[in-house]
Amino acid sequence: MVHERTYIMVKPDGVERGLVGEIIKRFENKGFQLIALELKTPTRQLLEQHYADLSSKPFFGGLMNYMTSGPVVAMVWSGKGVVKSGRVLLGETNPLASLPGTIRGDFCIDVGRNLCHGSDSVENAEKEIALWFPHGVISHTRVMEKLIYE
Ligand code: GDP
Ligand code: MG
């Protein structure tokens, strides 16, 4: 079965605070499949492309400084409804508006230090996957697929 894909990123604060495993665990526990992962220090140019739609916002400079402050963990996850469900697992953009049980609701406070990124639509997910993983992702059918999907 070919599933939807989303781009999920642990931002520099999440890596620095040692929350990579915790964030991965939540996607694994749900049943989604990890199909790409890279720890990397993104260039400002890559981040300007990634956040191009926010370039006119007053917080853009701060966002660039935050996102270039250290390595990030770039990932692609696959599964039924993974774009929308991934956003639910992350929580609201503003962590103070995020419910407990979500990543942002459980682990952070400020919108400018909100630990993680998740694509907001299937179309944007495919664009972000192409941007962060230009060489592609793995293709692997899990043995446990029948335990996750009806
Ligand atoms: P997301 O899709 O939930 O990550 O939110 P957006 O796409 O709207 O914004 C991208 C990122 O920019 C957010 O995750 C925040 O890190 C940052 N951001 C968004 N809005 C604000 C804001 O009002 N102030 C600051 N400082 N950062 C913001
Ligand atoms: Mg966004």
CSV table of C-alpha atoms and ligand atoms in Angstrom, one decimal:
chain,number,residue,atom,x,y,z
A,1,MET,CA,0.0,0.0,0.0
A,2,VAL,CA,1.3,3.5,-0.9
A,3,HIS,CA,0.8,5.9,2.0
A,4,GLU,CA,0.8,9.6,2.5
A,5,ARG,CA,4.1,11.2,3.5
A,6,THR,CA,5.0,14.1,5.7
A,7,TYR,CA,8.1,16.1,6.6
A,8,ILE,CA,8.8,16.2,10.3
A,9,MET,CA,11.8,18.1,11.8
A,10,VAL,CA,13.2,18.3,15.3
A,11,LYS,CA,14.4,21.9,15.5
A,12,PRO,CA,17.7,22.9,17.2
A,13,ASP,CA,16.1,23.3,20.6
A,14,GLY,CA,14.7,19.8,20.5
A,15,VAL,CA,18.0,18.3,19.5
A,16,GLU,CA,19.9,20.4,22.1
A,17,ARG,CA,17.4,19.4,24.8
A,18,GLY,CA,17.7,15.7,24.0
A,19,LEU,CA,14.1,15.3,22.9
A,20,VAL,CA,14.8,13.5,19.5
A,21,GLY,CA,14.1,10.1,20.9
A,22,GLU,CA,10.9,11.3,22.6
A,23,ILE,CA,9.6,12.8,19.4
A,24,ILE,CA,10.5,9.8,17.3
A,25,LYS,CA,8.9,7.5,19.9
A,26,ARG,CA,5.5,9.3,19.5
A,27,PHE,CA,5.4,8.7,15.8
A,28,GLU,CA,6.6,5.1,16.1
A,29,ASN,CA,4.0,4.4,18.9
A,30,LYS,CA,1.2,5.7,16.7
A,31,GLY,CA,2.2,3.2,13.9
A,32,PHE,CA,3.7,5.6,11.4
A,33,GLN,CA,6.8,4.4,9.4
A,34,LEU,CA,10.1,6.3,9.3
A,35,ILE,CA,11.4,6.4,5.7
A,36,ALA,CA,14.1,9.0,6.0
A,37,LEU,CA,16.2,10.6,8.7
A,38,GLU,CA,19.2,12.9,8.8
A,39,LEU,CA,20.9,14.9,11.5
A,40,LYS,CA,22.2,18.0,9.7
A,41,THR,CA,23.1,21.7,10.2
A,42,PRO,CA,20.9,23.4,7.6
A,43,THR,CA,22.1,26.4,5.7
A,44,ARG,CA,20.3,29.7,5.9
A,45,GLN,CA,19.5,29.3,2.2
A,46,LEU,CA,17.8,26.0,2.7
A,47,LEU,CA,15.8,27.4,5.6
A,48,GLU,CA,14.8,30.5,3.6
A,49,GLN,CA,13.3,28.2,1.0
A,50,HIS,CA,11.6,26.0,3.6
A,51,TYR,CA,10.0,29.1,5.3
A,52,ALA,CA,9.6,31.2,2.1
A,53,ASP,CA,5.9,31.8,2.9
A,54,LEU,CA,6.9,33.6,6.2
A,55,SER,CA,9.6,35.8,4.7
A,56,SER,CA,7.6,39.0,5.3
A,57,LYS,CA,6.7,38.3,8.9
A,58,PRO,CA,8.3,40.4,11.6
A,59,PHE,CA,9.7,37.3,13.4
A,60,PHE,CA,11.4,35.9,10.3
A,61,GLY,CA,14.9,37.1,11.3
A,62,GLY,CA,14.5,35.6,14.7
A,63,LEU,CA,13.2,32.4,13.1
A,64,MET,CA,16.3,32.2,10.9
A,65,ASN,CA,18.6,32.7,13.8
A,66,TYR,CA,16.8,30.1,15.9
A,67,MET,CA,16.8,27.5,13.1
A,68,THR,CA,20.5,28.0,12.2
A,69,SER,CA,21.6,27.8,15.9
A,70,GLY,CA,22.4,24.1,15.7
A,71,PRO,CA,21.7,20.8,14.0
A,72,VAL,CA,18.2,19.6,13.3
A,73,VAL,CA,16.8,16.1,12.7
A,74,ALA,CA,15.1,16.0,9.4
A,75,MET,CA,12.7,13.1,8.9
A,76,VAL,CA,10.1,11.7,6.5
A,77,TRP,CA,7.2,9.7,8.0
A,78,SER,CA,4.7,7.7,6.1
A,79,GLY,CA,1.2,6.4,6.9
A,80,LYS,CA,-2.5,6.9,6.4
A,81,GLY,CA,-3.5,10.5,7.2
A,82,VAL,CA,0.1,11.2,8.4
A,83,VAL,CA,0.1,14.9,7.5
A,84,LYS,CA,-2.9,15.8,9.6
A,85,SER,CA,-2.2,13.3,12.3
A,86,GLY,CA,1.4,14.5,12.5
A,87,ARG,CA,0.2,18.0,13.2
A,88,VAL,CA,-2.0,16.7,15.9
A,89,LEU,CA,0.9,14.8,17.5
A,90,LEU,CA,3.0,18.1,17.4
A,91,GLY,CA,0.3,20.3,18.9
A,92,GLU,CA,-0.5,24.0,18.1
A,93,THR,CA,2.1,26.4,16.7
A,94,ASN,CA,1.8,28.3,20.1
A,95,PRO,CA,2.9,25.7,22.7
A,96,LEU,CA,0.7,27.5,25.4
A,97,ALA,CA,-2.3,26.7,23.3
A,98,SER,CA,-1.3,23.0,22.9
A,99,LEU,CA,-3.0,20.3,24.9
A,100,PRO,CA,-1.1,18.1,27.2
A,101,GLY,CA,-0.3,14.9,25.4
A,102,THR,CA,1.0,16.7,22.4
A,103,ILE,CA,4.7,17.3,21.9
A,104,ARG,CA,4.5,21.1,22.2
A,105,GLY,CA,1.9,20.8,24.9
A,106,ASP,CA,4.2,18.6,27.0
A,107,PHE,CA,7.7,20.1,26.4
A,108,CYS,CA,7.7,23.8,25.5
A,109,ILE,CA,6.4,27.2,26.2
A,110,ASP,CA,7.4,29.9,23.6
A,111,VAL,CA,6.3,29.9,19.9
A,112,GLY,CA,9.8,30.8,19.0
A,113,ARG,CA,11.1,27.7,20.7
A,114,ASN,CA,8.5,25.1,19.8
A,115,LEU,CA,10.7,22.1,19.2
A,116,CYS,CA,9.4,20.7,16.0
A,117,HIS,CA,8.0,21.2,12.5
A,118,GLY,CA,5.4,19.3,10.6
A,119,SER,CA,4.1,19.8,7.1
A,120,ASP,CA,0.7,21.5,6.9
A,121,SER,CA,-0.7,19.9,3.7
A,122,VAL,CA,0.0,16.9,1.5
A,123,GLU,CA,1.2,19.3,-1.3
A,124,ASN,CA,3.6,21.1,1.0
A,125,ALA,CA,4.8,17.8,2.5
A,126,GLU,CA,5.9,16.7,-1.0
A,127,LYS,CA,7.6,20.0,-1.6
A,128,GLU,CA,9.4,19.9,1.7
A,129,ILE,CA,10.5,16.2,1.2
A,130,ALA,CA,12.0,17.1,-2.2
A,131,LEU,CA,13.8,20.1,-0.6
A,132,TRP,CA,15.3,18.2,2.4
A,133,PHE,CA,15.8,14.9,0.8
A,134,PRO,CA,16.7,15.6,-2.8
A,135,HIS,CA,18.2,12.1,-3.1
A,136,GLY,CA,14.9,10.4,-2.1
A,137,VAL,CA,13.8,8.2,0.7
A,138,ILE,CA,13.7,4.5,1.3
A,139,SER,CA,11.1,2.1,0.0
A,140,HIS,CA,10.4,-0.7,2.4
A,141,THR,CA,7.2,-2.7,3.2
A,142,ARG,CA,7.1,-3.5,6.9
A,143,VAL,CA,6.4,-7.0,8.1
A,144,MET,CA,3.9,-5.6,10.6
A,145,GLU,CA,1.9,-3.7,8.1
A,146,LYS,CA,-1.1,-6.0,8.7
A,147,LEU,CA,-1.1,-5.3,12.4
A,148,ILE,CA,-1.5,-1.5,11.8
A,149,TYR,CA,-3.9,-1.5,8.8
A,150,GLU,CA,-7.2,-3.4,8.3
B,1,GDP,P1,3.9,25.7,12.3
B,1,GDP,O1,3.4,25.2,10.9
B,1,GDP,O2,3.0,25.3,13.4
B,1,GDP,O3,5.3,25.4,12.6
B,1,GDP,O4,3.7,27.3,12.2
B,1,GDP,P2,4.0,28.4,11.0
B,1,GDP,O5,4.2,27.7,9.7
B,1,GDP,O6,2.9,29.4,11.1
B,1,GDP,O7,5.3,29.1,11.5
B,1,GDP,C1,6.6,28.4,11.4
B,1,GDP,C2,7.4,28.6,12.6
B,1,GDP,O8,7.6,30.0,12.8
B,1,GDP,C3,6.7,28.3,13.9
B,1,GDP,O9,6.7,26.9,14.2
B,1,GDP,C4,7.4,29.1,14.9
B,1,GDP,O10,8.7,28.5,15.3
B,1,GDP,C5,7.7,30.4,14.2
B,1,GDP,N1,6.6,31.3,14.4
B,1,GDP,C6,5.3,31.4,13.9
B,1,GDP,N2,4.6,32.4,14.4
B,1,GDP,C7,5.5,33.1,15.2
B,1,GDP,C8,5.4,34.2,16.0
B,1,GDP,O11,4.3,34.9,16.1
B,1,GDP,N3,6.5,34.6,16.7
B,1,GDP,C9,7.7,33.9,16.7
B,1,GDP,N4,8.7,34.4,17.4
B,1,GDP,N5,7.8,32.8,15.9
B,1,GDP,C10,6.7,32.4,15.2
B,2,MG,MG,4.1,25.7,9.0
